[in-house]
Each structure stands twice: as structure tokens, then as C-alpha cells.
Coordinates of C-alpha atoms in Angstrom, one line a residue:
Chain A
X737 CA -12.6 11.0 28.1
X738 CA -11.6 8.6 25.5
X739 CA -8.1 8.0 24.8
X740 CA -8.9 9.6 21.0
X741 CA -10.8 12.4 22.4
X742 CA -7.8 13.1 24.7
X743 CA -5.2 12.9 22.0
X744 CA -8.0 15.3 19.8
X745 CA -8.1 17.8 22.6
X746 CA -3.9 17.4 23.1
X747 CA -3.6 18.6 19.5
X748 CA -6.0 21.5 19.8
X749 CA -3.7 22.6 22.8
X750 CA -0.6 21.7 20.8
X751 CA -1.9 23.8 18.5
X752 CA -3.1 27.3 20.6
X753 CA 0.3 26.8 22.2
X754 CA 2.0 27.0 18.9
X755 CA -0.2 30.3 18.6
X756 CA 1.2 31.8 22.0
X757 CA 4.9 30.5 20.6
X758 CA 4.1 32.4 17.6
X759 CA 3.0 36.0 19.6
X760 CA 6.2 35.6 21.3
X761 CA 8.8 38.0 20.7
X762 CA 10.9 35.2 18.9
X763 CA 11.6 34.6 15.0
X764 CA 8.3 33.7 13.2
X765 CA 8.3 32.6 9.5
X766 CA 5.9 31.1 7.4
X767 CA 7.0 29.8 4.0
X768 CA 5.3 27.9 1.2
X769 CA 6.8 24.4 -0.5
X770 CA 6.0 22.8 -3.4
X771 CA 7.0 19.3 -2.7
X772 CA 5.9 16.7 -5.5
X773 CA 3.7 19.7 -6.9
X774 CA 1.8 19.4 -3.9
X775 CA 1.9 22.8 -1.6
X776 CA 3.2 22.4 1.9
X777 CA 2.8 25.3 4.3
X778 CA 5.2 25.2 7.0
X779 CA 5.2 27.6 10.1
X780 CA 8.0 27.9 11.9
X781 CA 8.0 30.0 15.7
X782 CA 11.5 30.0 18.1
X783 CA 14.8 31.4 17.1
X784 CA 17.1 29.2 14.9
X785 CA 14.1 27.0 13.6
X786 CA 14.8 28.8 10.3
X787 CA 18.0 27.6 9.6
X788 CA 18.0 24.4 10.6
X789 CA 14.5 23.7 8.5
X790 CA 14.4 25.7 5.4
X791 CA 17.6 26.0 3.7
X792 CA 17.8 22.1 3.0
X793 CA 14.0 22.7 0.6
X794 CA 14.6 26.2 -0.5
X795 CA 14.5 25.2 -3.9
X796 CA 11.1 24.0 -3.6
X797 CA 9.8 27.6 -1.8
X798 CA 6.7 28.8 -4.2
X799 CA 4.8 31.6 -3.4
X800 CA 1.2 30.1 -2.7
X801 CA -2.1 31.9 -2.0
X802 CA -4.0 28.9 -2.3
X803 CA -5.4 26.1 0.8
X804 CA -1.9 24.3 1.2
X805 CA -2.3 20.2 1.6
X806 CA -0.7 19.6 4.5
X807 CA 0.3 22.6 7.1
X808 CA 3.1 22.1 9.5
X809 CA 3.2 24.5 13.0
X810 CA 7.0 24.0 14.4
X811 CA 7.9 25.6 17.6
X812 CA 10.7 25.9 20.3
X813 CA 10.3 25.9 23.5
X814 CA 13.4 27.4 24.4
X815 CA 13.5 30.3 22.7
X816 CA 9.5 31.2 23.1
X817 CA 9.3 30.1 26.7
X818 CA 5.9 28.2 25.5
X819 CA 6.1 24.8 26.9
X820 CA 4.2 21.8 25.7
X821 CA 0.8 21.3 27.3
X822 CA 0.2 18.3 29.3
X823 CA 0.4 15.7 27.0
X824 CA -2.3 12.5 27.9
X825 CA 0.2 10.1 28.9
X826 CA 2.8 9.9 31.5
X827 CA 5.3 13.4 31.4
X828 CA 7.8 12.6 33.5
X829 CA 8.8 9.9 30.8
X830 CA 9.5 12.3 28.1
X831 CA 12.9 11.2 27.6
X832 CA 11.7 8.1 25.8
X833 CA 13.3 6.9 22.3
X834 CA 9.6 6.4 21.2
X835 CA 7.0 6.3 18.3
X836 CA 3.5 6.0 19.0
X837 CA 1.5 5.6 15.9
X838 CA -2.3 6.3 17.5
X839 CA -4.8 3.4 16.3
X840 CA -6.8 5.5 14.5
X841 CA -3.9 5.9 11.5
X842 CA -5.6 8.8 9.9
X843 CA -5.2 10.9 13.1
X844 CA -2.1 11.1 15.4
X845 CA 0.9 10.2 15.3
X846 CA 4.0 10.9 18.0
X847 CA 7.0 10.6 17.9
X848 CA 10.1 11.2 20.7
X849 CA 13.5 10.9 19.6
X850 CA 16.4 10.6 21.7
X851 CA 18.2 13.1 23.4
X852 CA 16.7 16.0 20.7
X853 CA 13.2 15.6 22.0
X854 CA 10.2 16.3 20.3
X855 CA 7.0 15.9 19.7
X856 CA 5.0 15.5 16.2
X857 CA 1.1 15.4 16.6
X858 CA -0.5 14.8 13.8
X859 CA -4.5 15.0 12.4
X860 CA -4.1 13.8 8.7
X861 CA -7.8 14.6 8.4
X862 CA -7.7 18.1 8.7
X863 CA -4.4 18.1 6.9
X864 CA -2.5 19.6 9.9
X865 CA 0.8 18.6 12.0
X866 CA 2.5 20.4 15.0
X867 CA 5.9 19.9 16.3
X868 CA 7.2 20.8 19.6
X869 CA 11.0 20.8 20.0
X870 CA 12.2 21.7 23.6
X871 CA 15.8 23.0 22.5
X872 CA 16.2 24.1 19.0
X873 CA 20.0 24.4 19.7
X874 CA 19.9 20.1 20.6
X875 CA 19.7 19.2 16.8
X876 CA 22.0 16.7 14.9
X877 CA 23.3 17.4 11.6
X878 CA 20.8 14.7 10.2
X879 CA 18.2 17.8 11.0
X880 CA 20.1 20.2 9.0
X881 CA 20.2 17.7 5.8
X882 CA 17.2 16.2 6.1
X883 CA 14.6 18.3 7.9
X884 CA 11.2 16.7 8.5
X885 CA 11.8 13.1 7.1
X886 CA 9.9 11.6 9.5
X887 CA 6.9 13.9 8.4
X888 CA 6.9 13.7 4.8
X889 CA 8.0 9.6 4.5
X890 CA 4.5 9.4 5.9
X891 CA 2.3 11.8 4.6
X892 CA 3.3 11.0 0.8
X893 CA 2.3 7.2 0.8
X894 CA -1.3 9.1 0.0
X895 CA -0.2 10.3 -3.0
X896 CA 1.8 7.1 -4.1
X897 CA 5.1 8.3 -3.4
X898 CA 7.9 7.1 -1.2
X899 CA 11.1 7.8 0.0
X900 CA 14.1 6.0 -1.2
X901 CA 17.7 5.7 0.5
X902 CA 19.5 6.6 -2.9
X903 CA 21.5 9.8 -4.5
X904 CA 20.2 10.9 -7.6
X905 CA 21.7 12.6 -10.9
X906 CA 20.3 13.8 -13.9
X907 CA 20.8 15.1 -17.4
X908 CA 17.8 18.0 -19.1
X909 CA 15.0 14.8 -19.3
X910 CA 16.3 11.9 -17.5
X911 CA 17.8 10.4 -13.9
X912 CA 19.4 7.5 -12.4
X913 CA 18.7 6.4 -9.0
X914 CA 22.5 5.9 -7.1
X915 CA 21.3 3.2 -4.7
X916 CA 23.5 1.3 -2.1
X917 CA 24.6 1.0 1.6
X918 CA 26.4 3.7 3.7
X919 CA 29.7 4.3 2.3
X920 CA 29.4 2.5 -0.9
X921 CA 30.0 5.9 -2.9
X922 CA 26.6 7.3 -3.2
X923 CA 27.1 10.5 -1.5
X924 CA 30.5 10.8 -3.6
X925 CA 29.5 10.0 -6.6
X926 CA 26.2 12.1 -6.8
X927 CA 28.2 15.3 -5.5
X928 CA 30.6 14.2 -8.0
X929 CA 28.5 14.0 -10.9
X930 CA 26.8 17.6 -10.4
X931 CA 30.3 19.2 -9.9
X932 CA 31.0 17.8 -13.0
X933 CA 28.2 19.6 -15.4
X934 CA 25.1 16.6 -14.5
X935 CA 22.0 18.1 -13.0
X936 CA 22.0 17.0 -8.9
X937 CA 18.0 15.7 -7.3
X938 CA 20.1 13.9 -4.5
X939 CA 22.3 12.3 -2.3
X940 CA 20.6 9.8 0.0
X941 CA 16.7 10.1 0.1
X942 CA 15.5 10.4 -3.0
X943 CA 11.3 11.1 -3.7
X944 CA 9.7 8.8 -5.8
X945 CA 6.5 8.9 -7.9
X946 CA 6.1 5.0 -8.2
X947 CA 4.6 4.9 -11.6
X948 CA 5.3 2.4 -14.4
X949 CA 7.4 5.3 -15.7
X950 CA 9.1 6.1 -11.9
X951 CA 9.3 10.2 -11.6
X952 CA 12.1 11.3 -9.4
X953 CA 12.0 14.4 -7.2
X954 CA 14.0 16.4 -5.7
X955 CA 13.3 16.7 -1.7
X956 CA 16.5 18.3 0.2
X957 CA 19.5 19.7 -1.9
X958 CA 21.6 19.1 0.0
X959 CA 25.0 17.0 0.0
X960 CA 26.9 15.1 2.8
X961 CA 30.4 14.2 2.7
X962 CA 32.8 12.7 5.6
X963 CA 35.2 15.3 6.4
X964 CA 38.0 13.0 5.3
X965 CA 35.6 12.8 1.7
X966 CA 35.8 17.1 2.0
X967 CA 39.7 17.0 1.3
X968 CA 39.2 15.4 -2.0
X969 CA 36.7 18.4 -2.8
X970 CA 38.4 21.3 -1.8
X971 CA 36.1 23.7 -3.5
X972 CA 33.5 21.9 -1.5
X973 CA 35.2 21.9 1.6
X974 CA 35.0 26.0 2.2
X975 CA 31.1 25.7 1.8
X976 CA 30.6 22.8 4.2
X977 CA 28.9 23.6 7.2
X978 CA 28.9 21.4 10.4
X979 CA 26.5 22.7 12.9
X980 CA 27.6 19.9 15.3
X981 CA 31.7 19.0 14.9
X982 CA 31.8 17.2 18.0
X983 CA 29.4 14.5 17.1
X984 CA 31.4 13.0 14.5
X985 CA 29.0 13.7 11.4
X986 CA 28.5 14.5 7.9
X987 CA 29.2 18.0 7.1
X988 CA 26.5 19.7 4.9
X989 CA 26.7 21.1 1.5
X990 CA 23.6 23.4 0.4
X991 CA 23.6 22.4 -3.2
X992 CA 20.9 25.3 -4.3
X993 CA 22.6 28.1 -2.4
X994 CA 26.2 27.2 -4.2
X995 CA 25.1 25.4 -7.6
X996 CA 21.6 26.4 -8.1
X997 CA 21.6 25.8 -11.7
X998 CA 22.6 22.1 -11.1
X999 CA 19.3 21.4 -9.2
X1000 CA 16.3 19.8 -11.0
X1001 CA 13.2 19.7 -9.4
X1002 CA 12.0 16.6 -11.1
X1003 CA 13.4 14.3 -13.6
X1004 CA 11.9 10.5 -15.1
X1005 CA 13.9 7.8 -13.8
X1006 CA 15.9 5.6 -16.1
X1007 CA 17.8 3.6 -14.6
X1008 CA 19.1 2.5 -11.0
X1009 CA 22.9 2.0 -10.6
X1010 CA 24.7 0.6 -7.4
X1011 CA 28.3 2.0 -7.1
X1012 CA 30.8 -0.3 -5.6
X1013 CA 34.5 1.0 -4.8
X1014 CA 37.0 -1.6 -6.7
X1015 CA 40.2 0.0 -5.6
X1016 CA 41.4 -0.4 -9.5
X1017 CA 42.1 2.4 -11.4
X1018 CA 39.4 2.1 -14.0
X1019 CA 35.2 2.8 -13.8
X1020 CA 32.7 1.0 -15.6
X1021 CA 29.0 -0.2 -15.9
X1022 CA 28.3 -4.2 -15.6
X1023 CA 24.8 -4.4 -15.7
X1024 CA 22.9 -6.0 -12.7
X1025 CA 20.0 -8.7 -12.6
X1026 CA 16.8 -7.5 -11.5
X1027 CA 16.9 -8.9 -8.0
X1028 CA 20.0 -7.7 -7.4
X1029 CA 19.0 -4.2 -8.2
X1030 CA 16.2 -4.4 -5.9
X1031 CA 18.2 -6.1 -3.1
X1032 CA 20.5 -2.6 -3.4
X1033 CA 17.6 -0.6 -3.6
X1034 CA 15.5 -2.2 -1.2
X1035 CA 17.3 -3.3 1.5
X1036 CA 18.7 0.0 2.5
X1037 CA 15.8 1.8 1.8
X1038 CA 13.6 -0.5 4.4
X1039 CA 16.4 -1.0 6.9
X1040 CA 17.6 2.5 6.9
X1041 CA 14.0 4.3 6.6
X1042 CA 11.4 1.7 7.8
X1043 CA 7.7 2.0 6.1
X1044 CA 4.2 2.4 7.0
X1045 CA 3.7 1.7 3.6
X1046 CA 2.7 -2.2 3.4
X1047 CA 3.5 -2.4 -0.2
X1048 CA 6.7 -0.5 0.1
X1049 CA 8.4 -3.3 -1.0
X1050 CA 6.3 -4.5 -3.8
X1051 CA 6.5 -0.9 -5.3
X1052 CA 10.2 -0.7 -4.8
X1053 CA 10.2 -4.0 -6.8
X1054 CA 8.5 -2.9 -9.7
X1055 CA 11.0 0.1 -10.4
X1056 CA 13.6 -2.5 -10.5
X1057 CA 11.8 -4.8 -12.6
X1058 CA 10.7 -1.8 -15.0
X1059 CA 14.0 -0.1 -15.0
X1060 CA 17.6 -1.2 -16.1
X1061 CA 20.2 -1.3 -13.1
X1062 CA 23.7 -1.5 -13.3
X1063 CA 26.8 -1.9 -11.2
X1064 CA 28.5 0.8 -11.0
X1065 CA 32.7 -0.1 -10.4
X1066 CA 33.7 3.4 -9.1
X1067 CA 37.7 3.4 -10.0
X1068 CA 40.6 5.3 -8.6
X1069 CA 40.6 7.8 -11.8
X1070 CA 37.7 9.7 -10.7
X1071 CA 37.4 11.9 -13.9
X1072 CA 35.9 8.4 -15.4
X1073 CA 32.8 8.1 -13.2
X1074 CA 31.2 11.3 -14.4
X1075 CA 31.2 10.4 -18.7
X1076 CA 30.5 6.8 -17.8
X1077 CA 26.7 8.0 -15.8
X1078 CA 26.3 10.8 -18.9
X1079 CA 26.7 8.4 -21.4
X1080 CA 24.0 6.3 -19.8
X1081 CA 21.7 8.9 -19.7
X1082 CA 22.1 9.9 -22.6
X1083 CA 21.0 6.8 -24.1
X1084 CA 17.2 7.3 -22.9
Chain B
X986 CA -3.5 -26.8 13.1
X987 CA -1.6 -22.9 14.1
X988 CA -2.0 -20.9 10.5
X989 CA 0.3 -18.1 9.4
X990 CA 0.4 -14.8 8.2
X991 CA 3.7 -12.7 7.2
X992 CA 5.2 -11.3 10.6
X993 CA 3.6 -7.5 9.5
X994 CA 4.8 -4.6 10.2
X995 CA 8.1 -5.9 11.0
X996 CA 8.5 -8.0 8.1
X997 CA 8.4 -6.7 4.4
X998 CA 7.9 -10.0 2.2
X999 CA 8.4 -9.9 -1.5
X1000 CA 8.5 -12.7 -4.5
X1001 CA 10.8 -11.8 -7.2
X1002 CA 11.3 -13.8 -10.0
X1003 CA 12.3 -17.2 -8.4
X1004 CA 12.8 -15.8 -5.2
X1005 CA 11.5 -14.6 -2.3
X1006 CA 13.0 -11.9 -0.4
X1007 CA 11.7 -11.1 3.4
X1008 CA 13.3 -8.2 5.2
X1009 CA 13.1 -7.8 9.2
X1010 CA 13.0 -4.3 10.0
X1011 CA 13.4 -5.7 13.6
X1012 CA 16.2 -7.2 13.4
X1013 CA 18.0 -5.7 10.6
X1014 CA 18.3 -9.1 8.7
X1015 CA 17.3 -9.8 5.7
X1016 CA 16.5 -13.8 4.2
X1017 CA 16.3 -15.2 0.8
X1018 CA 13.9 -18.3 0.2
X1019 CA 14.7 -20.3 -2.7
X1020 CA 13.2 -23.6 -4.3
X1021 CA 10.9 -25.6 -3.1
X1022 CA 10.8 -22.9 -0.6
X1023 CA 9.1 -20.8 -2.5
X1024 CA 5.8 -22.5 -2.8
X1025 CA 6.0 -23.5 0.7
X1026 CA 6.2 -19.8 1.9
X1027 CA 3.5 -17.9 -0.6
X1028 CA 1.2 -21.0 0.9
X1029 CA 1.9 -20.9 4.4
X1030 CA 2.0 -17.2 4.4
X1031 CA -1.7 -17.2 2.6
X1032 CA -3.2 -19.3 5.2
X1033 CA -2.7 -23.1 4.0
X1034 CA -2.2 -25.3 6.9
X1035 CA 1.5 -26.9 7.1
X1036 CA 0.1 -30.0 5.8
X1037 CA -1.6 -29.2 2.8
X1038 CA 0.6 -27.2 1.7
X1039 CA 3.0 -30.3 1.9
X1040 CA 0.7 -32.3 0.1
X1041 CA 0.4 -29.7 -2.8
X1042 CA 4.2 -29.8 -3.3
X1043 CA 4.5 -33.3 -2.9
X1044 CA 1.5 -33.4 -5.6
X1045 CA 2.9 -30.6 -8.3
X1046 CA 6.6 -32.5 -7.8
X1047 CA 5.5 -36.4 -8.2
X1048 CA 7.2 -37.4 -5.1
X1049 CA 5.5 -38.7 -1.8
X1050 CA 4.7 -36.8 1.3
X1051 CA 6.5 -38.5 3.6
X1052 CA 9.9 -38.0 2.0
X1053 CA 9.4 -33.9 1.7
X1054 CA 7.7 -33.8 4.9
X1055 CA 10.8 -32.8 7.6
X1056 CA 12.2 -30.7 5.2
X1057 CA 9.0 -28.4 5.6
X1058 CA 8.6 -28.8 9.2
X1059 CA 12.5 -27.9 9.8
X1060 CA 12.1 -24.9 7.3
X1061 CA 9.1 -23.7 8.9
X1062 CA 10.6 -23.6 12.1
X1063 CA 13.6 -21.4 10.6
X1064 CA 10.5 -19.2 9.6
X1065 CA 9.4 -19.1 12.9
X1066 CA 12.9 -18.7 14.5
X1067 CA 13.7 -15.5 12.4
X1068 CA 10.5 -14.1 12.9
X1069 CA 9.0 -14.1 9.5
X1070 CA 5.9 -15.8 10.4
X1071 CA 3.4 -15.1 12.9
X1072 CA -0.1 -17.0 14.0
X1073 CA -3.0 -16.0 11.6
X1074 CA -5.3 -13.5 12.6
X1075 CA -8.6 -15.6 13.3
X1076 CA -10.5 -13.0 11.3
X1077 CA -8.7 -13.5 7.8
X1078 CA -9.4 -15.8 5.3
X1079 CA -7.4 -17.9 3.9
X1080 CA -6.0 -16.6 0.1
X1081 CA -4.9 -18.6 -2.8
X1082 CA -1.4 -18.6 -3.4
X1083 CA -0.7 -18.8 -6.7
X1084 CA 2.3 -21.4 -6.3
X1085 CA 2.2 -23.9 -9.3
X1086 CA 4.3 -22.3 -11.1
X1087 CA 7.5 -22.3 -8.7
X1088 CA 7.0 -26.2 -8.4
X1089 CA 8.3 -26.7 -12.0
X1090 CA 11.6 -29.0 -12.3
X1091 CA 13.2 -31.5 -9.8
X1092 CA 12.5 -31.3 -6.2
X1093 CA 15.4 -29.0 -4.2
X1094 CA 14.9 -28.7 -0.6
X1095 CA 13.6 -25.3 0.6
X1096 CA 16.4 -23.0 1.2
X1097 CA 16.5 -20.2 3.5
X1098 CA 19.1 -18.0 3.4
X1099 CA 20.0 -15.8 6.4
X1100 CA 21.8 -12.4 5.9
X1101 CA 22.7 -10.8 9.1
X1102 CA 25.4 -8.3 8.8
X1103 CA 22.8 -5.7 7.9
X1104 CA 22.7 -3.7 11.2
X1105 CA 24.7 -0.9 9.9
X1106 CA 21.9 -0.5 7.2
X1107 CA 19.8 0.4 10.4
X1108 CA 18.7 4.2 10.9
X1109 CA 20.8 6.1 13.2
X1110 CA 18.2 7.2 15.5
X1111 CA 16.1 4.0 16.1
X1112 CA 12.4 4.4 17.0
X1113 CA 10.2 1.7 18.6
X1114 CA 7.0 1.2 18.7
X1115 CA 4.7 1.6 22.0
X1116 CA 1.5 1.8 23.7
X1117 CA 0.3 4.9 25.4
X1118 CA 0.6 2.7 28.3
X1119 CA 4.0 2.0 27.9
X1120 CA 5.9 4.8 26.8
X1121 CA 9.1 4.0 27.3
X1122 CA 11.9 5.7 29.8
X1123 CA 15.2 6.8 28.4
X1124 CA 17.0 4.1 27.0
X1125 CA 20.1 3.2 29.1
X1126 CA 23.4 3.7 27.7
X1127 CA 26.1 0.9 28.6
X1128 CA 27.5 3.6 31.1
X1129 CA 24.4 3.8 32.9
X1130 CA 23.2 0.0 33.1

């Protein structure tokens, strides 16, 4: 047998053992999403999947009788007692920190991550992707906040989308991308700016429609501070969850379960802004050159994320040379940052 | 003569107004080409061999070859170096750079800038690439080397 055929009869087996996890007494769900107004059907089978994978989209749950576009099978092996089959390489090295992208890029690919183990077989032609996950209970925070990143960075390059490191806030028609490294206030000041009346589409990976006129979406809603970030919100800090406290990481904030009038699905993009802490006591907007707007936008995005996208870079490009960015000089006096990013807005 | 193509998938090239920015997912730098540069890397990247594209800079900027002519060969092997380059794949043909343009003014060397205090940028939970054959075993911690 080929090494395609054996990868094509691995996902057929991937895929009946997904149907025995799914007959097994454990928690079965099946919701719809509507994820750049494309339906995604996702499939969940083993106790606990639930919670870790749906509450982070919930806002985009529709209620779909049609063919979905992509269908994901999810299911834990812990829970159901339904191992993965054999898979057609080498299983007593499954504790690999691996990708394999098959060479046939419309069909498979795998993935192994780390000490959370699982697998993601893909066959993009018949629009289908399974997951095994030995030990549902072995997540990181990262899967709460962000579930299925991996998945969808790849599947929406079709549709000429991508996925940006940057927070996003909006107004009723418009959106500014909050671009920037780890730590440089993107987290804070998107959080900030919904708790202050401005419509929230993200924190850190924001969906793109790279048009001349760039469409933001809204993929997870949910928010991440530091803990030591949490004390400065404390009506935040009683709705923070942190599945994992011993690992050191963000706590969670499910925007649409606590502020679901401050989500917006979908919002055009204006203008990119890259917040920088100044340590003085006053906020303002100095506007950036175009390169250095897509060095903020860019270089986080690719380094943090990674793209199968070969023009990833040259589309990032043209939404910063078709859009305004600015330097955003976060000051002390928070109550400043909020007005400054309205008044921007509300310029468009 | 070796020919080159961008280092792909690792590296993410792009020209922006006067300068060309290359990102190494690989490493986790990041490098800024500027001047005379410029030119030199949207031909060598297209599939000019190193010495013509020498000759079309030293033709476009008025100036003789053999003056320009180590500053290319030491540039390119910073290009090399940092892993922005790799040999041409036999079976691609070489493309016109557009390049004219960026040779406009008085000749400045070719200027590579190399930013390396970007590893913090990387994911969390790094993935590497592999062969069937070669899926890798459990990456050793410092405890267990």
C-alpha cells in the first residue's frame, strides 16, 4: 500500500473510531458555527470536550440544516475508552512535538503537540477533519481561549482569510486592529476598551478578510489577562476562569457569556494601532509609517502563528499599506485610552 | 554559477516601499535589507546569477563592477549565513525582477540588518516539521539530556 493510500485508509479508521467514541456512554454534542459566514459543524465525543471547545465560539453557534463546509469529529480517548487505530507510522513514538504536513496538501495533515497529545487528520477534499486527544483533562489554557487554531489558521487560507496575532475593538460600523508583541498592552487595552462601552471582536488572533477594504471577524471571545493584569479589573477578576493554575497562564474571560452585547461578529477594519506602555501619565495617537505598521503587524503574526499561506506576508502588507496605523502611547491614566480609540473610530 | 531562490517555507520575504523585510520562522529573526540591497536581493532571489546582477547595479548606478563587486559577494554570504537564500530549484525559471527603480540616487552599500531578539515572538508550543520517516521522539528537556 502506498504511503497515501495508508494515510486514506488511517482516516477512514480515525473516522469509524470516532463513531464507536461517539456510541459510548460518554458526552456527545454536535453544534453548528458560523465562522466568516461559512458553516462549521463540529462533533464533539468524550466527557469535558464541551467545555474546553465551545464556549470560546458560542457566539458564532447558528442553527444549520444545510451541508456544513468543513466538519470536525473530536474525540477522547480517555473518557470513551476508544483508542486511536494504528496509525501508519512508527507508535511507540507518539510522544513527538511534531507536524506532518502529508505531500499531497489537499489531504492530510498531523499534527502531535507536546505533552497534550493529539492527532488532527485531515481530507480537505471531502471537507472533513478528525481529532483524537488521548486525555481531555491534559489541556493548557491556550485550548480553553483558543480552541482549534491550528485547524482553522489552515482551512481559511481557501477563502482568503488569515489569522492575525492582534486584539480587536470596534464601534456599530468600524474596527481597529490592536497589533503588537506579548505584553505590549494588547490584551489590556482590548478588554479595556469593551469594558468601557466599545464593541469587543478580540484580544490576540483576530480573522481577517484580506480585501482592499480588510473585514474583521470575530473568532473566540474570549479575553486573557495575567493574573497580576486581573487585580486592576476586579469586576473581571471574579469571572476569570483558570482551568490550569499551576502552569503559570493566562486566566480566561468568556466575553459573550458576561458582556454579550459588547461582541460584534464582524466589523470593516480601519485602522491598525500598536500600543506601547510609556510609563507617563498621558495617552495619545502618533501616527506610524507604513512599514512600521506592518513590522508590528507582521512580525508577531508570522513568528507567533507561522503560515502555510505563501503570501501571508504580502497580504498582511497590503492592510498596512491600505489602512492608517498609529502608535498607540498607552499612559498611566487609563480612563484616557478608551476616548482616544473612539474618537478614531469615529472618524471613519 | 549556484542560483537562488527565497529560503521557502521558512522564510517570508517582502518589499515594502524601500525596503525589504525577510522573516525566519526558523529562527525567530527577522532582517531588513536596505539600499543597494534591495536590487541585489529581488534579483538574486528571482534567479539572476550573482554576477549579473552585479553588473545590472553597477550599470543602473554609473559606477564600475569591480568597485561594487565584494560588497555583493560579502552581502550574499550574510544571505546565506541567516538562511534567507537557498540553491534554485533546477525546475524554475528564472523571473524578472523588477529592480530599476530601487537603483535611483548615489550608490550605498547593501545593508542587512539583523534583528534577533525576536524569540519571545515565537509560539508557545513549537511544531517542527517531519517526514513520516522521521517522526520525531519526545523532545528532551534539559533535565533529561
Amino acid at each position: 500500500m502506498s504511503s497515501v493510500e495508508s494515510l486514506q485508509f488511517f482516516f477512514y479508521e480515525m473516522k469509524l473510531s470516532f463513531q464507536n467514541a461517539a456510541n459510548s456512554k460518554c458526552e456527545r454534542q454536535t453544534l453548528d458555527f458560523s465562522i466568516a459566514e461559512r458553516i462549521v459543524r463540529i462533533h464533539l465525543a468524550g466527557n469535558g470536550l464541551s467545555t474546553i471547545i465551545f464556549p470560546a465560539i458560542k457566539h458564532l453557534q447558528v442553527y444549520q440544516i444545510n451541508q456544513p463546509e468543513l466538519e470536525i469529529f473530536i474525540w477522547d480517548e480517555k473518557s470513551t475508552g476508544i483508542p486511536m487505530p494504528n496509525p501508519p507510522w512508527d507508535g511507540s513514538q507518539m510522544n513527538g512535538n511534531a507536524k506532518f504536513v502529508f505531500p499531497h496538501p489537499e489531504m492530510f495533515q498531523i499534527n502531535i503537540s507536546g505533552n497534550r497529545e493529539f492527532i488532527t487528520i485531515g481530507n480537505l477534499s471531502a471537507n472533513q477533519i478528525i481529532i483524537w486527544i488521548r486525555d481531555v483533562t491534559n489541556t493548557m489554557n491556550h485550548d480553553y481561549a483558543a480552541p482549534l487554531l491550528h485547524i482553522f489558521k489552515k482551512w481559511v487560507i481557501n477563502y482568503g482569510l488569515g489569522i492575525v496575532h492582534a486584539g480587536c475593538v470596534g464601534n456599530e460600523q468600524s474596527a481597529v486592529l490592536i497589533v503588537g508583541k506579548g505584553g505590549s498592552g494588547k490584551s489590556t487595552t482590548s478588554i479595556l476598551s469593551a469594558l468601557n462601552g466599545l464593541y469587543y471582536l478580540s484580544d490576540d488572533y483576530t480573522l481577517l478578510k484580506f480585501d482592499k477594504k480588510p473585514i474583521a471577524y470575530c473568532l473566540y471571545n474570549t479575553g486573557k489577562l495575567h493574573s497580576a493584569q486581573l487585580t486592576r479589573f476586579p469586576q473581571l477578576a471574579k469571572l476569570a476562569i483558570n482551568p490550569n493554575p499551576q502552569l503559570n497562564e493566562k486566566p480566561i474571560i468568556y466575553m459573550q457569556q458576561h458582556f454579550p452585547g459588547q461582541i460584534a461578529k464582524k466589523r470593516n477594519l480601519e485602522a491598525i494601532i500598536a500600543p506601547v506602555v510609556t510609563g507617563k501619565s498621558e495617552s495619545r495617537l502618533v501616527q506610524l509609517s507604513a512599514l512600521d505598521t506592518l513590522k508590528s503587524l507582521a512580525l508577531s503574526t508570522l513568528l507567533q502563528l507561522g503560515s502555510e499561506d505563501k503570501l501571508f506576508l504580502k497580504k498582511m502588507a497590503g492592510v498596512a499599506k491600505n489602512l492608517p496605523g498609529y502608535r498607540l502611547e498607552l499612559g498611566t491614566d487609563t480612563s484616557q485610552i478608551t476616548p482616544l480609540i473612539t474618537q478614531l473610530l469615529n472618524s471613519y | 554559477m549556484i542560483l537562488f531562490q527565497v529560503n521557502e517555507p521558512d522564510v517570508s520575504a517582502e518589499l515594502f516601499e524601500n525596503e525589504v523585510l525577510a522573516i525566519n520562522l526558523s529562527s525567530g529573526h527577522y532582517h531588513s535589507m536596505r539600499f543597494s540591497a534591495v536590487p541585489f536581493w529581488l534579483m538574486i532571489s528571482n534567479g539572476y546569477t550573482t554576477d549579473a546582477a552585479i553588473a545590472e547595479i553597477a550599470k543602473y548606478y554609473g559606477i564600475e563592477e569591480s568597485i561594487i563587486k565584494e560588497d555583493f559577494y560579502s552581502f550574499l554570504n550574510e544571505l546565506i549565513k541567516s538562511q534567507l537564500l537557498k540553491e534554485r530549484n533546477s525546475e524554475m525559471v528564472q523571473e524578472i525582477a523588477d529592480f530599476q527603480t530601487f537603483c535611483a540616487g548615489k550608490y550605498e552599500k547593501p545593508l542587512l540588518e539583523n534583528y534577533m531578539d525576536m524569540k519571545d515572538l515565537i509560539l508557545l508550543d513549537p511544531i517542527h516539521e517531519v517526514d513520516i520517516i522521521g517522526w520525531p521522539n519526545k523532545i528532551k528537556t534539559d533535565k533529561e539530556s
